[in-house]
Backbone as a ProteinNet text record, in pm:
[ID]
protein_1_A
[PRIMARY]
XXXXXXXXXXXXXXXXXXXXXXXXXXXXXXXXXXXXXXXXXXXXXXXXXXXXXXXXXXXXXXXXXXXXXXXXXXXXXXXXXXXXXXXXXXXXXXXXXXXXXXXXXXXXXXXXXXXXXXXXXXXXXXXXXXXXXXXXXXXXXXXXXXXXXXXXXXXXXXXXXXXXXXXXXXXXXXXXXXXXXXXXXXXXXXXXXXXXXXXXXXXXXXXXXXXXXXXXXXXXXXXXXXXXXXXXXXXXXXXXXXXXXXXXXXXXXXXXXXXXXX
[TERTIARY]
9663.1	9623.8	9471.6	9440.6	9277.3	9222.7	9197.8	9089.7	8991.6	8878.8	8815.4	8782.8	8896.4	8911.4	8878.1	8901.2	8843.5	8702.3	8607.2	8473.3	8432.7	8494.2	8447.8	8509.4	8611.6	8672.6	8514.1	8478.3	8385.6	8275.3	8261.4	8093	8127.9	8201.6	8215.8	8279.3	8329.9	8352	8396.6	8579.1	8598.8	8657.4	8640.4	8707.6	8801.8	8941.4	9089.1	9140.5	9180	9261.9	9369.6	9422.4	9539.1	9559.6	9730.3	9815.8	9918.5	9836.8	9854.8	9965.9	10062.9	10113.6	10030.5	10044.5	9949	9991.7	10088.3	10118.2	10045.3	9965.8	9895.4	9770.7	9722.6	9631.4	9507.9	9494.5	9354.2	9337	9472.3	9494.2	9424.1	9520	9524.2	9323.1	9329.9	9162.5	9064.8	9112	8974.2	9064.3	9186.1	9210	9147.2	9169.8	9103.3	8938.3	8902.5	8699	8719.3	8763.3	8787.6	8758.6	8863.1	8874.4	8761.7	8694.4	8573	8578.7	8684	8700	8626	8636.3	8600.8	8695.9	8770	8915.1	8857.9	8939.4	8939.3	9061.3	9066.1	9187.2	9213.9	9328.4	9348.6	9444	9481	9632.4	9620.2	9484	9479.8	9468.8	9590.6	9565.5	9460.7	9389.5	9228.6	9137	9139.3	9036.7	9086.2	9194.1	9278.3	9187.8	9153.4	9101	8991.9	8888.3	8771.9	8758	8877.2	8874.6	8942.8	9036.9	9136	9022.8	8930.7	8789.1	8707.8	8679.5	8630.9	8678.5	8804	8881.7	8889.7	8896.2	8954.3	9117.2	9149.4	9286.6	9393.7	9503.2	9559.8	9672.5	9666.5	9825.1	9892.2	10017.7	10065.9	10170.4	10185.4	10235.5	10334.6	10486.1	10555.3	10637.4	10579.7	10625	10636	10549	10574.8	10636.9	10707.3	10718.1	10730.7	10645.8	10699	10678	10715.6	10731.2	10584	10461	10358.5	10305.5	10311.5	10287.3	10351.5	10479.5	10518	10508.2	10418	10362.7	10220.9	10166.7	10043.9	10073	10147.2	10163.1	10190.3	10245.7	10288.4	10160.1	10076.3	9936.3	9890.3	9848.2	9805.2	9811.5	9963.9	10018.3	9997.9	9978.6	9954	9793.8	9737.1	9599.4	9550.3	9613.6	9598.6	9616.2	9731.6	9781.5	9684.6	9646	9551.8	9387.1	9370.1	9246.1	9262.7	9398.9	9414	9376.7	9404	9420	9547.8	9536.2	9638.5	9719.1	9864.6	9983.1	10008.2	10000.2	10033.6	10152.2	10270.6	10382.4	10463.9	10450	10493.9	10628.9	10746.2	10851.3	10919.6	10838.8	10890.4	11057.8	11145.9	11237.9	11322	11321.4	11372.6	11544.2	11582.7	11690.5	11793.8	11712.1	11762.9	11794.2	11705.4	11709.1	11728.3	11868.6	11907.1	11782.9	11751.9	11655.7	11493.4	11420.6	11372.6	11387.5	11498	11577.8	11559.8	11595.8	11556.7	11479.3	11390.1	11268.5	11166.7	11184.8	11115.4	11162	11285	11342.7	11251.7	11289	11252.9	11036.7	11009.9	10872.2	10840.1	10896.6	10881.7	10935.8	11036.7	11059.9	11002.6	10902.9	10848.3	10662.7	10681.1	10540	10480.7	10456.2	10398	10328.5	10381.5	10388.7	10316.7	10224.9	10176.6	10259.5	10246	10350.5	10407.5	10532.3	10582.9	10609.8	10564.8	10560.8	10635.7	10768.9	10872.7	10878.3	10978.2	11040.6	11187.9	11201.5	11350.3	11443.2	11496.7	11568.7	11540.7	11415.2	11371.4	11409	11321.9	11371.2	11498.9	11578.7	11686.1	11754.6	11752.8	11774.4	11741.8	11631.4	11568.5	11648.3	11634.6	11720.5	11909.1	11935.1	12058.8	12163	12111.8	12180.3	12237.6	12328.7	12390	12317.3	12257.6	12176.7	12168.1	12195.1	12206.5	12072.7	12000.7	11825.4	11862.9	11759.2	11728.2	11632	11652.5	11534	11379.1	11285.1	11161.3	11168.5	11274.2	11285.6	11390.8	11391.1	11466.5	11586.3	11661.7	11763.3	11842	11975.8	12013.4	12095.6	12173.2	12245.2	12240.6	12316	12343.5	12298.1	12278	12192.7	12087.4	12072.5	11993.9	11834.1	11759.6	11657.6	11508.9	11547	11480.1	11531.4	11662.7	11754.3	11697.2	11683.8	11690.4	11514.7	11445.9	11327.5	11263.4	11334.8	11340.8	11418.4	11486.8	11590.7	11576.4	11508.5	11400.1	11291.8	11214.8	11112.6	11100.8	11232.5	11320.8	11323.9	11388.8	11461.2	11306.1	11234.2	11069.6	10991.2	11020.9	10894.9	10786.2	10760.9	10642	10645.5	10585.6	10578.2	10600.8	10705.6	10759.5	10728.3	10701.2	10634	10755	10883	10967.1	10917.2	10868.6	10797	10858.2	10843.2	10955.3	10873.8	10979.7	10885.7	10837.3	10907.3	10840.4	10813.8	10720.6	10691.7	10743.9	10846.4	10881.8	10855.3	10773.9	10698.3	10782.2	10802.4	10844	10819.3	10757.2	10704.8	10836	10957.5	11075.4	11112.7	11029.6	11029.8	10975.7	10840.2	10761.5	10813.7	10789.5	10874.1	10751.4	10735.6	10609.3	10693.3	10622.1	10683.1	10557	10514.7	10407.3	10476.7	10461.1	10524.3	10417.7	10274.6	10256.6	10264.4	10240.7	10230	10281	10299	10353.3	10429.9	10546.9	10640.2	10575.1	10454.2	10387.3	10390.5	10369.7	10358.7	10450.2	10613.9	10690.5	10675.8	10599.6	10561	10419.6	10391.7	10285.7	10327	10314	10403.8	10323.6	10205.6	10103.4	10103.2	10158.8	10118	10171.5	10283.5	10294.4	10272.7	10209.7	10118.2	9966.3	9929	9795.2	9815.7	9930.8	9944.4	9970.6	9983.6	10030	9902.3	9819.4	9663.8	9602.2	9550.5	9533.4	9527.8	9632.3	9704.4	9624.4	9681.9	9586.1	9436	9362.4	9212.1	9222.7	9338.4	9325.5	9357	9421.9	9467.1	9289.4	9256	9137	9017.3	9066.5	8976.5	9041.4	9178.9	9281.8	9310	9304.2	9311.6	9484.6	9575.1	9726.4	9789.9	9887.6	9941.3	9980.8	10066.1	10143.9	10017.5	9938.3	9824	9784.1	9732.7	9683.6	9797.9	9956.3	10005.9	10023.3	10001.1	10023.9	9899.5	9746.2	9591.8	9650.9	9678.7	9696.6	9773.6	9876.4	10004.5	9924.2	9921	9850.6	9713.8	9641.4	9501.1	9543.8	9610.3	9687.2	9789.1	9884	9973.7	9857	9792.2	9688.4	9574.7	9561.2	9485.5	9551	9670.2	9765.3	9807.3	9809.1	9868.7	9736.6	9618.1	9474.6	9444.6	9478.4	9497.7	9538	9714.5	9801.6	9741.1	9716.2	9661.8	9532.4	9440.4	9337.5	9337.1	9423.9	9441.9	9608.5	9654.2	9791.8	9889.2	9787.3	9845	9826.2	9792.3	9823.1	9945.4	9898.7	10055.4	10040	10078.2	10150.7	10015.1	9940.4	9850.2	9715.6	9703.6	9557.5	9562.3	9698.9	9694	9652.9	9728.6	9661.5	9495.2	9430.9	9285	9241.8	9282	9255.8	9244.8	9342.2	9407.7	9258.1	9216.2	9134.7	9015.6	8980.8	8853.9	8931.8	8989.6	9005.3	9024.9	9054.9	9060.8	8925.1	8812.9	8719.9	8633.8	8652.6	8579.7	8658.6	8761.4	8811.4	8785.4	8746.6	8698.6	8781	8758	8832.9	8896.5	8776.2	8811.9	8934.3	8872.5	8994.2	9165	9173	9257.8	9325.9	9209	9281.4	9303.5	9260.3	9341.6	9472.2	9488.1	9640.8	9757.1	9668.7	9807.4	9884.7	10073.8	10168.2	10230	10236.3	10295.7	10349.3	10503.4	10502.8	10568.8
10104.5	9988.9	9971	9871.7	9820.8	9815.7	9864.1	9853.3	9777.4	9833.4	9756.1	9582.9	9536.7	9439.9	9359.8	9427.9	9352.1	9306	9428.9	9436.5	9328.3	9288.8	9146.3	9043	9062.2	8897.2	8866.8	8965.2	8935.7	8889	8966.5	8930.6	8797.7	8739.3	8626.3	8528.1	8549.5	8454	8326.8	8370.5	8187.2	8122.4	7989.5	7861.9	7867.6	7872.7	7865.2	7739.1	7682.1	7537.9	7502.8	7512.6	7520.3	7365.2	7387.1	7256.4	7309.7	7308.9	7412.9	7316.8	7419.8	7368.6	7333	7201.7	7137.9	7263.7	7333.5	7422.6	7538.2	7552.5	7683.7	7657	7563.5	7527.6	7627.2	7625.7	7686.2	7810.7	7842.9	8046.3	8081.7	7978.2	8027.9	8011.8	7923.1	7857.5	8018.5	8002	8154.5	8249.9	8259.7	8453.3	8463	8317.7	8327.5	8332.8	8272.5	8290.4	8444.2	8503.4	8593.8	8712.6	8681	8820.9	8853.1	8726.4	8705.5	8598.2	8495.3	8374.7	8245.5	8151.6	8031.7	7900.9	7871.4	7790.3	7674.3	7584.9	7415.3	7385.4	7293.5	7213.5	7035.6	7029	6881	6821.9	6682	6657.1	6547.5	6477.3	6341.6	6372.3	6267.9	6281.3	6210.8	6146	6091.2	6170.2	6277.7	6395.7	6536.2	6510.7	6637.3	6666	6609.2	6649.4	6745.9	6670.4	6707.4	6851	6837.9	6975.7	7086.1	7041.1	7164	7235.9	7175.3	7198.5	7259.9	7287.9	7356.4	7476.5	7492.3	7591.5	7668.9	7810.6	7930.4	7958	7887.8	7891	7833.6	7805.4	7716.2	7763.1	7727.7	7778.9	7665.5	7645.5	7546.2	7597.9	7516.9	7599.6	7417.3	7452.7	7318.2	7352.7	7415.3	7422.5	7330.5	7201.5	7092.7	6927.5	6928.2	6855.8	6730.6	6653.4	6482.6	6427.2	6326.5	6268	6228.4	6241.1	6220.9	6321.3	6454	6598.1	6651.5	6587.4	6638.3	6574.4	6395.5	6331.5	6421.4	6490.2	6540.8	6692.3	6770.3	6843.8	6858.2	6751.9	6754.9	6692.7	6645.8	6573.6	6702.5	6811.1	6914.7	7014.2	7035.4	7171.7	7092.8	6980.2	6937.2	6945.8	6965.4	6945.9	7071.6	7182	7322.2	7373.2	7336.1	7376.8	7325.5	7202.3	7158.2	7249.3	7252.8	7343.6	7470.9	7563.4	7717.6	7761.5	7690.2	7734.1	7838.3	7954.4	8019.3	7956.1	7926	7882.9	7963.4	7996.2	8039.9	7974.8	7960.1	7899.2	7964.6	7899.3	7916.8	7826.6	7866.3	7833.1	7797.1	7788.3	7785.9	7682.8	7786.2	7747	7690.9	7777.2	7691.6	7706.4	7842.9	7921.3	7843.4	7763.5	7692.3	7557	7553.9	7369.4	7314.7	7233.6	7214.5	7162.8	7041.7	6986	6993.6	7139	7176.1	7300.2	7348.8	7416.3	7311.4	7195.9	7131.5	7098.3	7042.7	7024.1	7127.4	7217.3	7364.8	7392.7	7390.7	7444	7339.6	7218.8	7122.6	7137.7	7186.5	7215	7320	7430.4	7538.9	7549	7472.7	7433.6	7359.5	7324.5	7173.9	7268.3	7337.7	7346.3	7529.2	7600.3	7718.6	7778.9	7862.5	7948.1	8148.8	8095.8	8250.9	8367.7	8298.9	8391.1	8297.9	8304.9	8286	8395.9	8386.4	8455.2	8380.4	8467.9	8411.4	8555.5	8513.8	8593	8655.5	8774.2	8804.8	8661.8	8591.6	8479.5	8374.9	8326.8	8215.1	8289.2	8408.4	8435.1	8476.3	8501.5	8497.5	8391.7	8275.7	8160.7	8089.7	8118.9	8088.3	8151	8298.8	8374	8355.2	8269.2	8205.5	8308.9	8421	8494.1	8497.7	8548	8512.8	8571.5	8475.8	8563.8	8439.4	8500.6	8410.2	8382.8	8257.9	8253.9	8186.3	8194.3	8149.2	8086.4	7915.6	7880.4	7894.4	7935.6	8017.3	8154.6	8188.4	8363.4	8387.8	8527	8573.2	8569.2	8595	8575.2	8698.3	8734.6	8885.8	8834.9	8969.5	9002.9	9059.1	9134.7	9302.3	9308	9217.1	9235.7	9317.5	9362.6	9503.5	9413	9424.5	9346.1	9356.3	9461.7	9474.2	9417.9	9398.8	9344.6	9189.4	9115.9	8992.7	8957.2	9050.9	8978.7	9018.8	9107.3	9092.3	8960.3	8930.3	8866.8	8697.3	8690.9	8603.6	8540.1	8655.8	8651.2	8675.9	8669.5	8675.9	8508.7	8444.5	8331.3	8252.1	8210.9	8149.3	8183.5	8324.6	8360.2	8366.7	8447.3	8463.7	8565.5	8595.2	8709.4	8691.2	8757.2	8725.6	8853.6	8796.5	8856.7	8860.7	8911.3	8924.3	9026.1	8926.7	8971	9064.6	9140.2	9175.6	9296.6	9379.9	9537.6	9643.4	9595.4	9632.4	9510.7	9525.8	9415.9	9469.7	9343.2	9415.6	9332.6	9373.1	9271.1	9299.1	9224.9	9212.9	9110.9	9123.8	9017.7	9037.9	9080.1	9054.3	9189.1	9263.6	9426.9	9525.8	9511.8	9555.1	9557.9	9663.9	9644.1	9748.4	9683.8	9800.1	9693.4	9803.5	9843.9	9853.7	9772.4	9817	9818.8	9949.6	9985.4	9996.6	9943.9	9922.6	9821	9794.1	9660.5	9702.2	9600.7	9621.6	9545.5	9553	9468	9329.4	9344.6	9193	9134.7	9145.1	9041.3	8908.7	8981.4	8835.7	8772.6	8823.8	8767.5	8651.2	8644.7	8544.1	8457.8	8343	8248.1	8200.8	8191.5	8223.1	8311.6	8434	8574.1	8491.5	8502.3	8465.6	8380.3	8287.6	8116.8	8257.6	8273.3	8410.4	8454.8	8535.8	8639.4	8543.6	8468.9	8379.1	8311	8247.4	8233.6	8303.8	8457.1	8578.4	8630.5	8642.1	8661.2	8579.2	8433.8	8353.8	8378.1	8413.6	8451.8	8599.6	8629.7	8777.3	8723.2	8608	8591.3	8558.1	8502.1	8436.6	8560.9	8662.2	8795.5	8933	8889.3	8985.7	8902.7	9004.7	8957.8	8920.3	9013.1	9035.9	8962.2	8882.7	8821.8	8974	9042.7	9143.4	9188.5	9239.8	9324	9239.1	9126.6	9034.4	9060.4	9002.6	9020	9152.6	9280	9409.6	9450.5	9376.7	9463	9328.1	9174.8	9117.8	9184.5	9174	9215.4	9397.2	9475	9532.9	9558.9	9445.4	9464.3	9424.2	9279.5	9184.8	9311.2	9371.8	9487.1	9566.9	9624.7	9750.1	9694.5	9580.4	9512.2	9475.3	9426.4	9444.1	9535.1	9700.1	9814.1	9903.3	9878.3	9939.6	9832.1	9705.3	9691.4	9740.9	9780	9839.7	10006.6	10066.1	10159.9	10193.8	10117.9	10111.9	9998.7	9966.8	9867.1	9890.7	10037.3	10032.4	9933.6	9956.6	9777.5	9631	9617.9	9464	9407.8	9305	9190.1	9072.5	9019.9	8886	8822.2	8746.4	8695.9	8739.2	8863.3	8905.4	8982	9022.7	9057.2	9003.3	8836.4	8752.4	8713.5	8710.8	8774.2	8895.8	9002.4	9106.8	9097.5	9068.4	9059.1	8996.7	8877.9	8786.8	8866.1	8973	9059	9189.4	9241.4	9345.5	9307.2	9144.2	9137.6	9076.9	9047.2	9097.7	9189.8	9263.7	9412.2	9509.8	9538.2	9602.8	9641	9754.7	9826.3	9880.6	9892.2	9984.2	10114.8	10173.1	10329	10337.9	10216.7	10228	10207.3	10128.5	10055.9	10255.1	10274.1	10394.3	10547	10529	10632.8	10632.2	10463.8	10474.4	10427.2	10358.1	10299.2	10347.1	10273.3	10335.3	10285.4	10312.7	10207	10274.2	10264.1	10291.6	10197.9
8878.3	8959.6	8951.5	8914.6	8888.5	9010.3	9121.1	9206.4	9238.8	9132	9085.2	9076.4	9078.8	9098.8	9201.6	9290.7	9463.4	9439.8	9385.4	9396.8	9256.9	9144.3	9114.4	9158.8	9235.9	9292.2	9370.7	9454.6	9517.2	9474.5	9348.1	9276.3	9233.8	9226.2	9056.3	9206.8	9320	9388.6	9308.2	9275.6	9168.9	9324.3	9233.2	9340.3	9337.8	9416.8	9377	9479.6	9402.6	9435.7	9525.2	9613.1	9629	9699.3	9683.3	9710.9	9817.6	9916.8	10052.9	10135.8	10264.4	10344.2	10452.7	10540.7	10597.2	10716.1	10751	10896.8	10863.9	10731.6	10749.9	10656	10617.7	10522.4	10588.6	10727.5	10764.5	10750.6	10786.6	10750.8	10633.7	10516.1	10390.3	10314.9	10358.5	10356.1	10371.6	10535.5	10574.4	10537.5	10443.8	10399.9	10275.8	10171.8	10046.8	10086.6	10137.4	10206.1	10190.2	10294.2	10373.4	10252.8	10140.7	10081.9	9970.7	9957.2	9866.7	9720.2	9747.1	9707.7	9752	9674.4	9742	9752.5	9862.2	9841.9	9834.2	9757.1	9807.3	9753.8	9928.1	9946.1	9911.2	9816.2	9779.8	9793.6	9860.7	9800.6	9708	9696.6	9671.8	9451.5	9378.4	9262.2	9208.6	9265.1	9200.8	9186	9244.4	9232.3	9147.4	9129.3	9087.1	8962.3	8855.4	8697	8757.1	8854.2	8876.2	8950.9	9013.3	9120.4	9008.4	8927.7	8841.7	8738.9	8692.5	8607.3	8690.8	8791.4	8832.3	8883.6	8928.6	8958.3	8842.6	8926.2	8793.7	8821.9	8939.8	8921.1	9042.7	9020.7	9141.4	9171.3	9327.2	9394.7	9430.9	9431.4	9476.3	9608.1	9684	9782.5	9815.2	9849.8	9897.8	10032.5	10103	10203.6	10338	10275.8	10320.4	10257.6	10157.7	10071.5	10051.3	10005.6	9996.3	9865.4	9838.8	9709	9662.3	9758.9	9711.4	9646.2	9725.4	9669.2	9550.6	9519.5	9408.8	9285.2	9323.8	9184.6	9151.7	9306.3	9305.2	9220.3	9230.4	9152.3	9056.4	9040.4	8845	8777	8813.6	8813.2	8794.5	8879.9	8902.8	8781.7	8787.5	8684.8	8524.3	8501.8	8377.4	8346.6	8396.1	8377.8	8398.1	8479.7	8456.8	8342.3	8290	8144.8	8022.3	8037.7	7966	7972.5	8073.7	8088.1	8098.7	8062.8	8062.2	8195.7	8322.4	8416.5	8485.6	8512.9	8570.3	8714.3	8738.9	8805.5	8935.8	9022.6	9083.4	9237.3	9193.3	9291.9	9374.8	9548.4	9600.9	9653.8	9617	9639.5	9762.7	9855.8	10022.1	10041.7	10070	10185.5	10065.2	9910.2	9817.4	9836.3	9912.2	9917	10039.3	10142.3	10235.8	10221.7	10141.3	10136.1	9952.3	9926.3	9748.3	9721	9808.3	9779.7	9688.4	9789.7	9729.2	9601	9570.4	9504.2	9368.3	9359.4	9257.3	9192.6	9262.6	9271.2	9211.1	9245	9206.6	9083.8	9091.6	8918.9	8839.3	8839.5	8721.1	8715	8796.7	8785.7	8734.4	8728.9	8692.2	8568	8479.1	8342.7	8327.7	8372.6	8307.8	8229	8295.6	8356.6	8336.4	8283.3	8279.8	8386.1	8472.4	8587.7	8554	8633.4	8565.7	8702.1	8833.5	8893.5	9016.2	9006	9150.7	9249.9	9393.4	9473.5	9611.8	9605.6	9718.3	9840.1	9940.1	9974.9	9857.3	9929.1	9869.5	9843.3	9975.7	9948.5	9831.9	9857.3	9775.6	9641.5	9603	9460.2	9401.6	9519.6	9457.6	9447.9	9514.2	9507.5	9342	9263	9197.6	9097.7	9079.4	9019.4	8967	9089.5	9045.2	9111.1	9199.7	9309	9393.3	9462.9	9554.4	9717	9784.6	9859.8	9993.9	10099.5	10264.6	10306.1	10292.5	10327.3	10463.8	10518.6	10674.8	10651.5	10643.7	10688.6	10584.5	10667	10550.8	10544.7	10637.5	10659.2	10547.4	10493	10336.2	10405	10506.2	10538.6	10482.7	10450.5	10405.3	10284.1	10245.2	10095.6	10065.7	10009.9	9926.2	9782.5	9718.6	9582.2	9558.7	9437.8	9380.4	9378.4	9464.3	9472.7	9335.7	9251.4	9135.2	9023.8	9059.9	8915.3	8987.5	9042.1	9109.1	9059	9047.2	9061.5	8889.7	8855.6	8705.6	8615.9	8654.4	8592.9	8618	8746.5	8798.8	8731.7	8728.1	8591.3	8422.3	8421.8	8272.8	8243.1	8385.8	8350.5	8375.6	8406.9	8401.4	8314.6	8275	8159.7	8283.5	8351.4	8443	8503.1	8617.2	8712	8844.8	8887.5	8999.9	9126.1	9210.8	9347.8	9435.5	9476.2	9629.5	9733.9	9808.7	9943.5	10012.3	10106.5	10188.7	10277.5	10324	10372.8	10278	10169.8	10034.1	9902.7	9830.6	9756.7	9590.3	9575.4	9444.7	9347.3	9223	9120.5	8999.8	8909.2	8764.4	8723.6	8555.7	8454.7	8372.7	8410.1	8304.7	8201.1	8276.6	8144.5	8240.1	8268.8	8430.6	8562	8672.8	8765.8	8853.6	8994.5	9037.8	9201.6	9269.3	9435.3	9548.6	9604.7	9695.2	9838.3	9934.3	10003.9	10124.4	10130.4	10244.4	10318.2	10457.7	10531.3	10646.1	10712.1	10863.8	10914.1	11017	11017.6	11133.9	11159.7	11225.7	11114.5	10991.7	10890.2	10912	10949.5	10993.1	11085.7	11185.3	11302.5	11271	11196.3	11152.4	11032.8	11051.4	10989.6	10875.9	10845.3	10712.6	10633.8	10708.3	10626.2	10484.4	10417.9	10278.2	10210.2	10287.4	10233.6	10172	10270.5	10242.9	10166.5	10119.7	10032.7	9857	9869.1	9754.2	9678.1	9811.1	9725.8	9703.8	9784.9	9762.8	9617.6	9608.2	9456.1	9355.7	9361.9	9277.2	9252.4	9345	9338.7	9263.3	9241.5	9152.2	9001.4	8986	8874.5	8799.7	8853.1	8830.6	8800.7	8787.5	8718	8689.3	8697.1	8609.8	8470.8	8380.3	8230.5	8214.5	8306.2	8339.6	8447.8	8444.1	8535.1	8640.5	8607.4	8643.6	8740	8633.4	8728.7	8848.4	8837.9	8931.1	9067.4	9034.7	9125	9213.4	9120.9	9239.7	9288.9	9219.8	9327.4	9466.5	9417.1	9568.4	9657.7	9606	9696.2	9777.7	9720.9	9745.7	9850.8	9787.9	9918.2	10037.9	10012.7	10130.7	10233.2	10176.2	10279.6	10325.7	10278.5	10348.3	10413.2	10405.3	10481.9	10636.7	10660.8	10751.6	10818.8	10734.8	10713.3	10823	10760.9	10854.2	11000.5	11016.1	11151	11203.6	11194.9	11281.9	11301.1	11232.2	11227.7	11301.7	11320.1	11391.9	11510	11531.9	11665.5	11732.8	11735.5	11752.3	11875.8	11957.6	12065.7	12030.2	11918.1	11822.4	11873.8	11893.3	11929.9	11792.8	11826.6	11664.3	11703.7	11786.1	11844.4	11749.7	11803.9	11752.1	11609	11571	11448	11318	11328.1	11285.3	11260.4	11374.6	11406.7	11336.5	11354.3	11257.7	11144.2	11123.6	10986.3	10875.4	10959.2	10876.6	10881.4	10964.9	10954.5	10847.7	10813.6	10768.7	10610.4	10617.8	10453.5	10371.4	10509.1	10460.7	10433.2	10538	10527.6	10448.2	10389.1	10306	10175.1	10197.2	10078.2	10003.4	9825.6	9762	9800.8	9833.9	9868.5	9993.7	10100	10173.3	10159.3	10060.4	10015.7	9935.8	9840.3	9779.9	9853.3	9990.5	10100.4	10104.8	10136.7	10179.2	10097.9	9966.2	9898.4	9808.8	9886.6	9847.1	9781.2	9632.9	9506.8	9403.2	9324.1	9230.6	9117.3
[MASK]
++++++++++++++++++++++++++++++++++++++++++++++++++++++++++++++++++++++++++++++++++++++++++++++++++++++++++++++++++++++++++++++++++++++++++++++++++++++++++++++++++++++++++++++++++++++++++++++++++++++++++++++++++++++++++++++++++++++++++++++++++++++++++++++++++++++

């Protein structure tokens, strides 16, 4: 695991783009600030060329979806591709709703995805699995959750992130496990809007999709993981609060006390 990495996201501070949900745009805003990024937020396609050229890389997030956002994204993901910008998609609520289930597929064949980052549900949804989603919550199912997120990222050609109490990554051959975090994470309804641009600001100085996705996934849980730990009466309220101080003050070394990955 590259480490290392934190300490030039920070130096090189890239811009990362995102095509944020309007119910958490501000979270996601101050976690990317926060961790030593610089975010900007767009929906409008008149500005899209100008903002994707300057970005080192973009998240798309549809957790609010309308037919304007999704001329805006295909606007978006074409002009990324054109400028060798790295993809980073968030699939929200694809497992609950056909709608966006469609929608997502035909973008994600249309379009070169360096990683999608779901819950369990969504990606298995994606995956073509049989799996009960709730809503934006993963909802349950007995499926082998490594075969699901391999096979996931088999069928995209990309790297796939399933969220959960453990984070399980595969680029389709690759398969890695980050096992810290804390169970407030579901109690905050951003946490995985955060963890998804997060990521993206790693893509943006990982040479590796794969890699990118396990230092985020990674800093993002132990960043969560040392609140609870140093604030053990945390409620959902102030964790959130925490949360946004610890993923700035988080240091390598701390990160390599506690992290649990294989």
């Amino acid at each position: 695991m590259q480490l290392e990495l934190l300490d030039k996201l920070r130096a090189e501070n890239p811009v990362i783009f995102n095509i944020a949900n309007f119910v958490t745009v501000q979270d996601v805003a101050n976690a990317v600030n926060a961790i030593g990024a610089s975010p900007i937020m767009s929906n409008e396609v008149a500005e899209a060329e100008e903002i994707v050229r300057m970005a080192s890389a973009v998240a798309v997030n549809i957790g609010c979806l309308t037919k304007e956002q999704i001329n805006h994204i295909k606007k978006v993901e074409d002009l990324a591709r054109q400028y060798n910008k790295p993809i980073v998609f968030d699939p929200v609520a694809v497992g609950a709703v056909e709608y966006r289930y469609k929608i997502t597929d035909k973008l994600l064949w249309a379009f070169h995805t360096s990683i999608i980052r779901g819950n369990i549900g969504e990606i298995a949804a994606l995956g073509g699995f049989d799996w009960s989603s709730k809503g934006i919550d993963a909802g349950s199912g007995s499926g082998d959750i490594d075969e699901i997120a391999m096979k996931t990222a088999q069928k995209y050609h990309c790297t796939v992130i399933a969220s959960g109490p453990t984070d399980t990554i595969s680029d389709g051959k690759r398969i890695a496990h980050i096992h810290n975090g804390s169970p407030l994470f579901k109690t905050h309804v951003g946490s995985g809007d955060m963890l998804t641009s997060i990521v993206t600001a790693f893509t943006a100085v990982a040479n590796d999709p794969f890699e990118a996705a396990q230092i985020g996934a990674l800093v993002f849980s132990c960043a969560g993981q040392l609140v609870v730990q140093e604030h053990p009466n945390v409620g959902p309220g102030t964790f959130g609060m925490y949360l946004m101080d610890y993923l700035y003050k988080v240091k390598a070394a701390d990160i390599e006390q506690i992290a649990d990955f294989d």
